[in-house]
mmCIF file of C-alpha atoms and ligand atoms in Angstrom:
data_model
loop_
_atom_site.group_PDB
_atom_site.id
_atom_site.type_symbol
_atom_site.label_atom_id
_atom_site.label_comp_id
_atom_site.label_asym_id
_atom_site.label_seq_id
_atom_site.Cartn_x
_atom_site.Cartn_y
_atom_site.Cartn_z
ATOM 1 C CA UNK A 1 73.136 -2.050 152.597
ATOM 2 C CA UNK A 2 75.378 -0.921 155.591
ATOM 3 C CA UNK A 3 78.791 -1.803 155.404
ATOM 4 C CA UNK A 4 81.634 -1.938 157.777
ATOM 5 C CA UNK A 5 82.208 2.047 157.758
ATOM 6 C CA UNK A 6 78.289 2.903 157.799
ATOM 7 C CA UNK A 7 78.543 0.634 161.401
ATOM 8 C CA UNK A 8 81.386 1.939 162.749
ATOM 9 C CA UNK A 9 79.654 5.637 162.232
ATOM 10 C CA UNK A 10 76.126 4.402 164.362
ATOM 11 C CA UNK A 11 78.843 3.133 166.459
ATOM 12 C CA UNK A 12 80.385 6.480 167.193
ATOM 13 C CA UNK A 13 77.211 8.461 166.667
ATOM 14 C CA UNK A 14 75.531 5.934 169.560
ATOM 15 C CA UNK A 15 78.460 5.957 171.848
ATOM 16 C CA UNK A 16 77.841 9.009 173.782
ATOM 17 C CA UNK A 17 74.224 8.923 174.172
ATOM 18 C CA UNK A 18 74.090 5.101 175.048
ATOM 19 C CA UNK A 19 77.444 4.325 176.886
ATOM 20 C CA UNK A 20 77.031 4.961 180.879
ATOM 21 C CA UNK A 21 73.402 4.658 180.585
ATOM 22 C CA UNK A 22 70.741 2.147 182.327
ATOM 23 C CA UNK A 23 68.972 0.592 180.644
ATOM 24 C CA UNK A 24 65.057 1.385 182.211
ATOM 25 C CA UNK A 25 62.740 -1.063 179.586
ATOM 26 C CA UNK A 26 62.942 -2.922 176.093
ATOM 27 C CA UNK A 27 59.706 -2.895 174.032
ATOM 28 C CA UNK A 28 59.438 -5.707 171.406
ATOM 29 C CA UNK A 29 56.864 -4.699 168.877
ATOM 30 C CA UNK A 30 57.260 -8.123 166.959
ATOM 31 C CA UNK A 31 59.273 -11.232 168.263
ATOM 32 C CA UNK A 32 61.570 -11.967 165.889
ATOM 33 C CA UNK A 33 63.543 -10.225 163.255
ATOM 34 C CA UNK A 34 66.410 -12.118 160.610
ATOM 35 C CA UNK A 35 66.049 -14.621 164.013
ATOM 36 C CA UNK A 36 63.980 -14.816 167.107
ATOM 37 C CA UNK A 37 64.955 -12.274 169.880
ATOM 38 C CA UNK A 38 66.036 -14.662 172.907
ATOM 39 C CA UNK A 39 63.952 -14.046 175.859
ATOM 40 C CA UNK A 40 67.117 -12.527 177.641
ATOM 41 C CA UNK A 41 66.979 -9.739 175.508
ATOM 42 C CA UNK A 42 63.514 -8.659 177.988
ATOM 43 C CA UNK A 43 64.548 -10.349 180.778
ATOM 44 C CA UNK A 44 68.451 -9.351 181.490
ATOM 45 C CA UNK A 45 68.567 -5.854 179.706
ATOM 46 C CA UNK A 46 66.196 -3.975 181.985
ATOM 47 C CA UNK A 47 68.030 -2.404 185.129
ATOM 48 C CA UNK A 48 71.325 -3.238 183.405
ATOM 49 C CA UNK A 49 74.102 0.003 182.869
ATOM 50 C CA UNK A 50 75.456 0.036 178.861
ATOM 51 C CA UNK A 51 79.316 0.504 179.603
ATOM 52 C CA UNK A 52 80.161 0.196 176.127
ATOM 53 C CA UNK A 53 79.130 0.496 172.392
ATOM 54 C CA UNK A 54 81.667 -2.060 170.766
ATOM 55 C CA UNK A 55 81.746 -3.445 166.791
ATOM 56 C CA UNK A 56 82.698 -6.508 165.664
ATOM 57 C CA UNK A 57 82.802 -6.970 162.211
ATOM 58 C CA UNK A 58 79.500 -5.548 161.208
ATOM 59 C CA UNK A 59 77.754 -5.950 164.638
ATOM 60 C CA UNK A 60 77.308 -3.809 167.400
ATOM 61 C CA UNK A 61 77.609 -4.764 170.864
ATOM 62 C CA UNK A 62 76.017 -3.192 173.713
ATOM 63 C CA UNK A 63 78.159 -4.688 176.590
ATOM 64 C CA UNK A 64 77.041 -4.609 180.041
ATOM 65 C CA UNK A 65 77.618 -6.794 183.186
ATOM 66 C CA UNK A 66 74.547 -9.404 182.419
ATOM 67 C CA UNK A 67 75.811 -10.370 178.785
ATOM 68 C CA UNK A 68 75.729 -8.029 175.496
ATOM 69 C CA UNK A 69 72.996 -7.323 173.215
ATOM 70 C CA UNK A 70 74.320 -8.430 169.795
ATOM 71 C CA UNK A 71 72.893 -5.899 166.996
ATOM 72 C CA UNK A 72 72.879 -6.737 163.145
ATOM 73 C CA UNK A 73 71.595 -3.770 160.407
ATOM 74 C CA UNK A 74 71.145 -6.474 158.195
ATOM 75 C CA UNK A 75 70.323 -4.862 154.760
ATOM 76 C CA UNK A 76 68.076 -1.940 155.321
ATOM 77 C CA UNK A 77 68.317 -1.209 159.462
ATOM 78 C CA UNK A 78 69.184 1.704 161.540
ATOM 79 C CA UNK A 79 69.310 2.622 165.478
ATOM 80 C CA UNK A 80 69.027 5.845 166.421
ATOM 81 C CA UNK A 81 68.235 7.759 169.634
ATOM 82 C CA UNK A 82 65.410 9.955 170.070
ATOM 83 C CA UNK A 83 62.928 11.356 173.035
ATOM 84 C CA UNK A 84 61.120 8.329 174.583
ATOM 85 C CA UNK A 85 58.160 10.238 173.422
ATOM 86 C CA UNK A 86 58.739 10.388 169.498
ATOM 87 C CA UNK A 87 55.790 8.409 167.693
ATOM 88 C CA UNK A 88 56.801 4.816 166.351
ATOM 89 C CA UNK A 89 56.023 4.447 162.670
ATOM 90 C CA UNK A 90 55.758 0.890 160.831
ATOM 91 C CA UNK A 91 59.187 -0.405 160.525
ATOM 92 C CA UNK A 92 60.375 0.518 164.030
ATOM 93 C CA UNK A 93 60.669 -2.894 165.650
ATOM 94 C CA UNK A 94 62.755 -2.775 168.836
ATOM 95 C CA UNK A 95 63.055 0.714 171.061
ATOM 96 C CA UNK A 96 65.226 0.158 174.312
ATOM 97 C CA UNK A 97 64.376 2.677 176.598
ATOM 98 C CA UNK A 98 67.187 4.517 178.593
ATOM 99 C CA UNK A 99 67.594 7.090 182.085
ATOM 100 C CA UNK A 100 68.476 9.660 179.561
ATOM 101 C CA UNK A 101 64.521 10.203 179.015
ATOM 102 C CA UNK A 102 65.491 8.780 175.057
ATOM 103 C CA UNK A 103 65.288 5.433 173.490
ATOM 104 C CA UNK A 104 67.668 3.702 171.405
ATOM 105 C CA UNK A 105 65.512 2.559 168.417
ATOM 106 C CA UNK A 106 65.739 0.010 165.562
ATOM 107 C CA UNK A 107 63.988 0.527 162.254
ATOM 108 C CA UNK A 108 64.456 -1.962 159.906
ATOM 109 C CA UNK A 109 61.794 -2.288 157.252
ATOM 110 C CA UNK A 110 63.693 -5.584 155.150
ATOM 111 C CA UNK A 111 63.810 -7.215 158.757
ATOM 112 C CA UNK A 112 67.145 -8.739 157.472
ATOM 113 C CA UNK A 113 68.543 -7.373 160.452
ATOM 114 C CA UNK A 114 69.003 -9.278 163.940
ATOM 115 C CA UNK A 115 69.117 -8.783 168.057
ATOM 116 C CA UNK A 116 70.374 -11.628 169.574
ATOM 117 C CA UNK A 117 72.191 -11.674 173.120
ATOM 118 C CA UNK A 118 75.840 -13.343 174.065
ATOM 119 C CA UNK A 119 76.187 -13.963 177.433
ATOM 120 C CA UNK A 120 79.559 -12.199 179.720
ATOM 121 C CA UNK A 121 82.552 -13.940 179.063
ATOM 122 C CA UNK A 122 81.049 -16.102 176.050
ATOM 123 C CA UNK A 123 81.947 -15.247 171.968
ATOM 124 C CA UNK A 124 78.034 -15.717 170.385
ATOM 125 C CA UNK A 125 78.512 -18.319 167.134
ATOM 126 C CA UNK A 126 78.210 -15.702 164.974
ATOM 127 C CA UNK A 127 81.380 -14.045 165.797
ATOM 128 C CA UNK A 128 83.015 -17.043 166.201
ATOM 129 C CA UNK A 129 86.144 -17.995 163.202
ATOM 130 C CA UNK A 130 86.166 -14.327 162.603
ATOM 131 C CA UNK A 131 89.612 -12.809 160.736
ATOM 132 C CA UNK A 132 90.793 -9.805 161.856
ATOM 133 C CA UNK A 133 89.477 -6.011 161.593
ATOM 134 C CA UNK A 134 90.888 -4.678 158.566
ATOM 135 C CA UNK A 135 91.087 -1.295 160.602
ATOM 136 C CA UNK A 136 93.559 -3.448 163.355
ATOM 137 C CA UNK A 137 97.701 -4.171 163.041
ATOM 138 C CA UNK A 138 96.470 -7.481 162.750
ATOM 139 C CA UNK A 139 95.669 -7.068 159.066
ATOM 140 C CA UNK A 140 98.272 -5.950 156.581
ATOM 141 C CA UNK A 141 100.257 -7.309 154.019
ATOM 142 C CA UNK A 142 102.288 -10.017 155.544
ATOM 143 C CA UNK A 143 99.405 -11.788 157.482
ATOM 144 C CA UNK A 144 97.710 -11.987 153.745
ATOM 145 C CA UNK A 145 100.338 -12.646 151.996
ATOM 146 C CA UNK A 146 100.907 -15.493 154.915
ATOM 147 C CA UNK A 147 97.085 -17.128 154.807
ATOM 148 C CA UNK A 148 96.597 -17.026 150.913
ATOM 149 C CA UNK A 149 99.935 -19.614 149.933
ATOM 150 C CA UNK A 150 98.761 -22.396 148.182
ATOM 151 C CA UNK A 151 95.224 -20.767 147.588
ATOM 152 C CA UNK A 152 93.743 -21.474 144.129
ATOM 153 C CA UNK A 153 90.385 -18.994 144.558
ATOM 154 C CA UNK A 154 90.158 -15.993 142.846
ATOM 155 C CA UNK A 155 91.949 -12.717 145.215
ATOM 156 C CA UNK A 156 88.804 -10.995 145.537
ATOM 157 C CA UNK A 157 86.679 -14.065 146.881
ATOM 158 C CA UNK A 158 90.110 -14.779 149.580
ATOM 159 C CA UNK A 159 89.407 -10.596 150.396
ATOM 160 C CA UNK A 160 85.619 -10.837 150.859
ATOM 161 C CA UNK A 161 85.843 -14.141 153.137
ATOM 162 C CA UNK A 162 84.780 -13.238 156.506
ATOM 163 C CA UNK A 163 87.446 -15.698 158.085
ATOM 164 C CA UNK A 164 90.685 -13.991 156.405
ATOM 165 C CA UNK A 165 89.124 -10.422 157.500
ATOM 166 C CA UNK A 166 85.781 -9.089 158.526
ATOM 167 C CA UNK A 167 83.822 -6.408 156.571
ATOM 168 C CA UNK A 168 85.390 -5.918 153.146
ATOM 169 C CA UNK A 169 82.311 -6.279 150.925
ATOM 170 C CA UNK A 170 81.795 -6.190 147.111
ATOM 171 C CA UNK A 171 82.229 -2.763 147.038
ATOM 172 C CA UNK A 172 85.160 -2.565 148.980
ATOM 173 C CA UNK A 173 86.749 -5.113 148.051
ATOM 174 C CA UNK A 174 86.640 -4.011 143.566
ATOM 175 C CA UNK A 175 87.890 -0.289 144.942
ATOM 176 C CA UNK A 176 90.854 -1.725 146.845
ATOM 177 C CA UNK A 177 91.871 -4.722 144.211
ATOM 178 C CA UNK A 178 91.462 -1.556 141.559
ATOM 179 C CA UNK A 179 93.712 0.625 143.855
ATOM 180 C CA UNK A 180 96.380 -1.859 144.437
ATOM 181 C CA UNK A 181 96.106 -2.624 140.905
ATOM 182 C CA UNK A 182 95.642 -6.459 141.371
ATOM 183 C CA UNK A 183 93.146 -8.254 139.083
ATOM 184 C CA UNK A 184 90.228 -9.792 141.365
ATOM 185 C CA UNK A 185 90.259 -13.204 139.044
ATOM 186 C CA UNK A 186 94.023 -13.529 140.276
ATOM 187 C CA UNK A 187 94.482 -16.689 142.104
ATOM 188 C CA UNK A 188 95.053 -15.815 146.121
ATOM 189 C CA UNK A 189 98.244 -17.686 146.095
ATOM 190 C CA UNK A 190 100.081 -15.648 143.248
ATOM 191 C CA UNK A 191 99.940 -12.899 144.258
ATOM 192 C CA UNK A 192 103.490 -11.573 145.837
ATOM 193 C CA UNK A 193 104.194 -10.024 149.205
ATOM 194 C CA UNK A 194 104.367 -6.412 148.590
ATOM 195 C CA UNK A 195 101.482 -6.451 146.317
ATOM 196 C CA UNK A 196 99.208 -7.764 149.637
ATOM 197 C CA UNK A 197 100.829 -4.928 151.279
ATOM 198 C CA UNK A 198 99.396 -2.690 148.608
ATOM 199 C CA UNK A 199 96.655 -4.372 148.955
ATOM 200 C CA UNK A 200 95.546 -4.210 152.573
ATOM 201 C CA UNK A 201 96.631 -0.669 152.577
ATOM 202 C CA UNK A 202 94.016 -0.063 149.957
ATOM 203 C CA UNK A 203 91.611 -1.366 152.076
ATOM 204 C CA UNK A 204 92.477 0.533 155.576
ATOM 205 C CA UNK A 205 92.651 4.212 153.252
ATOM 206 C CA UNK A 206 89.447 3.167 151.677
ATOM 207 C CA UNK A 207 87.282 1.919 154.839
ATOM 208 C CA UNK A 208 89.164 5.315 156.723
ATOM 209 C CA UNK A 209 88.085 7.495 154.499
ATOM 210 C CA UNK A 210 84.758 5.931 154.038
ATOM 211 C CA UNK A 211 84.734 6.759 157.735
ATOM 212 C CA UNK A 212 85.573 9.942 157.897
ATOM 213 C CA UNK A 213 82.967 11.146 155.648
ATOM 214 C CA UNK A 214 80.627 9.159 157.699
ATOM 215 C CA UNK A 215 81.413 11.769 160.300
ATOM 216 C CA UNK A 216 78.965 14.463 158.719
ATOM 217 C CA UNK A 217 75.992 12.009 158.992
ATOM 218 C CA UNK A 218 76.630 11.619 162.912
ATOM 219 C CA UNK A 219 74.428 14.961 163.476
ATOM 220 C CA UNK A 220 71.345 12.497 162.528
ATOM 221 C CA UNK A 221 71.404 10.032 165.451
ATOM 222 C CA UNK A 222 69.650 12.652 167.418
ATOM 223 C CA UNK A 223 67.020 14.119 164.811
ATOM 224 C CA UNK A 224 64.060 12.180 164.286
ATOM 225 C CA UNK A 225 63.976 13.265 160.404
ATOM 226 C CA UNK A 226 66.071 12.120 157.973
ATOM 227 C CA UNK A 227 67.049 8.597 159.106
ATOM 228 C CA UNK A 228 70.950 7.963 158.822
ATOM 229 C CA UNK A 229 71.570 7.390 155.065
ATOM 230 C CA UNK A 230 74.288 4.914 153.916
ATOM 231 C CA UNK A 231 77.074 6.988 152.655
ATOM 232 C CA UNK A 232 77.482 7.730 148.886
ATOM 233 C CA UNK A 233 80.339 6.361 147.445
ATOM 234 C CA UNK A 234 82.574 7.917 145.174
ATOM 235 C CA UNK A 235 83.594 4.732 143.301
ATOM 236 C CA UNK A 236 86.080 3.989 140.655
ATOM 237 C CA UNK A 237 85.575 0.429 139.679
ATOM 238 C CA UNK A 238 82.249 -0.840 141.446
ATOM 239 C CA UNK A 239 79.510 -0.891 139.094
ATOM 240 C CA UNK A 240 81.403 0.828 136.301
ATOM 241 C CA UNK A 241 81.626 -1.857 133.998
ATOM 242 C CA UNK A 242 82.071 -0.636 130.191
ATOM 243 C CA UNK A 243 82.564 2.853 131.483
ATOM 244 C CA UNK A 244 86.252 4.025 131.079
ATOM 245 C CA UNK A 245 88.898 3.372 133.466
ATOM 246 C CA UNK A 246 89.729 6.651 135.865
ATOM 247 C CA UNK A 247 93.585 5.505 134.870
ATOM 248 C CA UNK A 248 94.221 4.392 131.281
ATOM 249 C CA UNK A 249 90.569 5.211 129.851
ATOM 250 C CA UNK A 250 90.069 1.752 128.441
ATOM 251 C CA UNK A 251 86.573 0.176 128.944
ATOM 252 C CA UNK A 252 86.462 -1.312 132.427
ATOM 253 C CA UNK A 253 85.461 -4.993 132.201
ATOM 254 C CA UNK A 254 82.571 -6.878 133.963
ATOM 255 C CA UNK A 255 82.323 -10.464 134.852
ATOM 256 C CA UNK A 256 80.119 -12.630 137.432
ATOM 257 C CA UNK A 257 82.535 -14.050 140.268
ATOM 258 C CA UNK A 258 80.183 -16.334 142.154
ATOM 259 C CA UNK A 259 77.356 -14.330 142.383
ATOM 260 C CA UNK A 260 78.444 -11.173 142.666
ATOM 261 C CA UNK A 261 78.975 -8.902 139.706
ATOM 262 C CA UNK A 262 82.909 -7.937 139.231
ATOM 263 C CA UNK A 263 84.561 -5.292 137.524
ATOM 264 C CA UNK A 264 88.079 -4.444 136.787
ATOM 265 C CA UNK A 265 90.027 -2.655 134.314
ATOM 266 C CA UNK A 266 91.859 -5.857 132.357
ATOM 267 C CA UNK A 267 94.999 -3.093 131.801
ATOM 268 C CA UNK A 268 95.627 -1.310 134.987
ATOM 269 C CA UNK A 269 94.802 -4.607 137.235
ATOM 270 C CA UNK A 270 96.813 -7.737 136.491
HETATM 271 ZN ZN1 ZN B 301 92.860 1.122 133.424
#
């Protein structure tokens, strides 16, 4: 599933091939994906100049003077660029068809994934109540330290929810609790100030680097083999459970925190 770093790299990957370009056709091959496509999607794209490639949380914005097209991967999409002419195969649902003679595709074969349109000068509901990037000055140990007093929910639930910050995930959010050394059934609210600041540091090193490795798939956006693969992650808690800590060595523990599966060392993280 593409998380925050795998969309920041289409981001970057997109950006020069789709930014400063019009926008010459959008060809629907089904009408709705997670959600119906709005009709302005066909009707307000076409003619229309892409002046910028933005993210927002884990969507991608295609800004332009008419309104933005809002783009979701959902669990299993991808958007790439490739010569108008390239054969569509089965899960390619959306291709939006540029003056650069290429289109700007969407594959998505789990159709979990979502177009949707947010008119200029308008913040579309679904980014709407967002917390900050964890990438910004916004987010660091202070503001967290500041938003979780008096918070009874486990740390790691307070870290994944999209309204304290966008985009840390399961995965991202047992590497950085296992970095800082915080245990992820801690209540929100006791934990101290400079551990947060451990804490959201963890998280901007381990989206960054996540990132920057990212940077080797970019080659891809242009090559109509070998669709942009979600990074591999070197990982030292997530999905480890009863394998040894990389620390102390002790058997890494596993427990189910809503419904997602957790796992900490019970030594190292307290
Ligand atoms: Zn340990």
């Amino acid at each position: 599933m593409p998380e925050l770093p795998e969309v920041e790299t289409t981001r970057r990957g997109l950006a020069p091939h789709v930014e400063q370009r019009r926008v010459q056709s959008v060809l629907l091959r089904r009408p709705a994906l997670r959600w119906p496509i709005p009709a302005e999607v066909s009707a307000l794209l076409p003619g229309q100049r892409i002046d910028a490639v933005r993210r927002r949380a884990k969507y991608l914005l295609l800004d332009t003077d008419a309104g933005s097209a809002l783009l979701h991967l959902g669990m299993s999409g991808s958007l790439r660029v490739l010569p108008a002419q390239t054969a569509a195969t089965t899960h390619d649902h959306v291709d939006i068809a540029l003056d650069s003679g290429h289109v700007l595709r969407f594959n998505d074969p789990r159709r979990f994934g979502s177009l949707l349109w947010q008119p200029p000068g308008e913040t579309h509901e679904l980014l709407q109540g967002l917390g900050p990037e964890p990438l910004s000055d916004d987010f660091d140990g202070d503001y967290l330290f500041a938003r979780s007093r008096g918070r009874s929910a486990p740390v790691k639930t307070f870290l994944m929810d999209q309204r304290i910050v966008v985009g840390v995930g399961n995965i991202y959010a047992a590497e950085a609790l296992f970095a800082a050394g915080i245990s992820p059934l801690r209540a929100a609210g006791r934990v101290s100030r400079e551990r947060y600041g451990l804490l959201a540091d963890a998280v901007k090193a381990i989206l960054a680097h996540a990132i920057t490795r990212g940077g080797t798939t970019l080659r891809d956006f242009l090559s109509p083999d070998g669709a942009p693969g979600y990074f591999e992650q070197e990982l030292s808690a997530y999905g480890r459970g009863g394998e040894p800590c990389p620390r102390c060595g002790r058997p890494l523990k596993q427990a189910w925190l809503g419904q997602r599966a957790t796992v900490w060392c019970g030594h190292c993280q307290r």
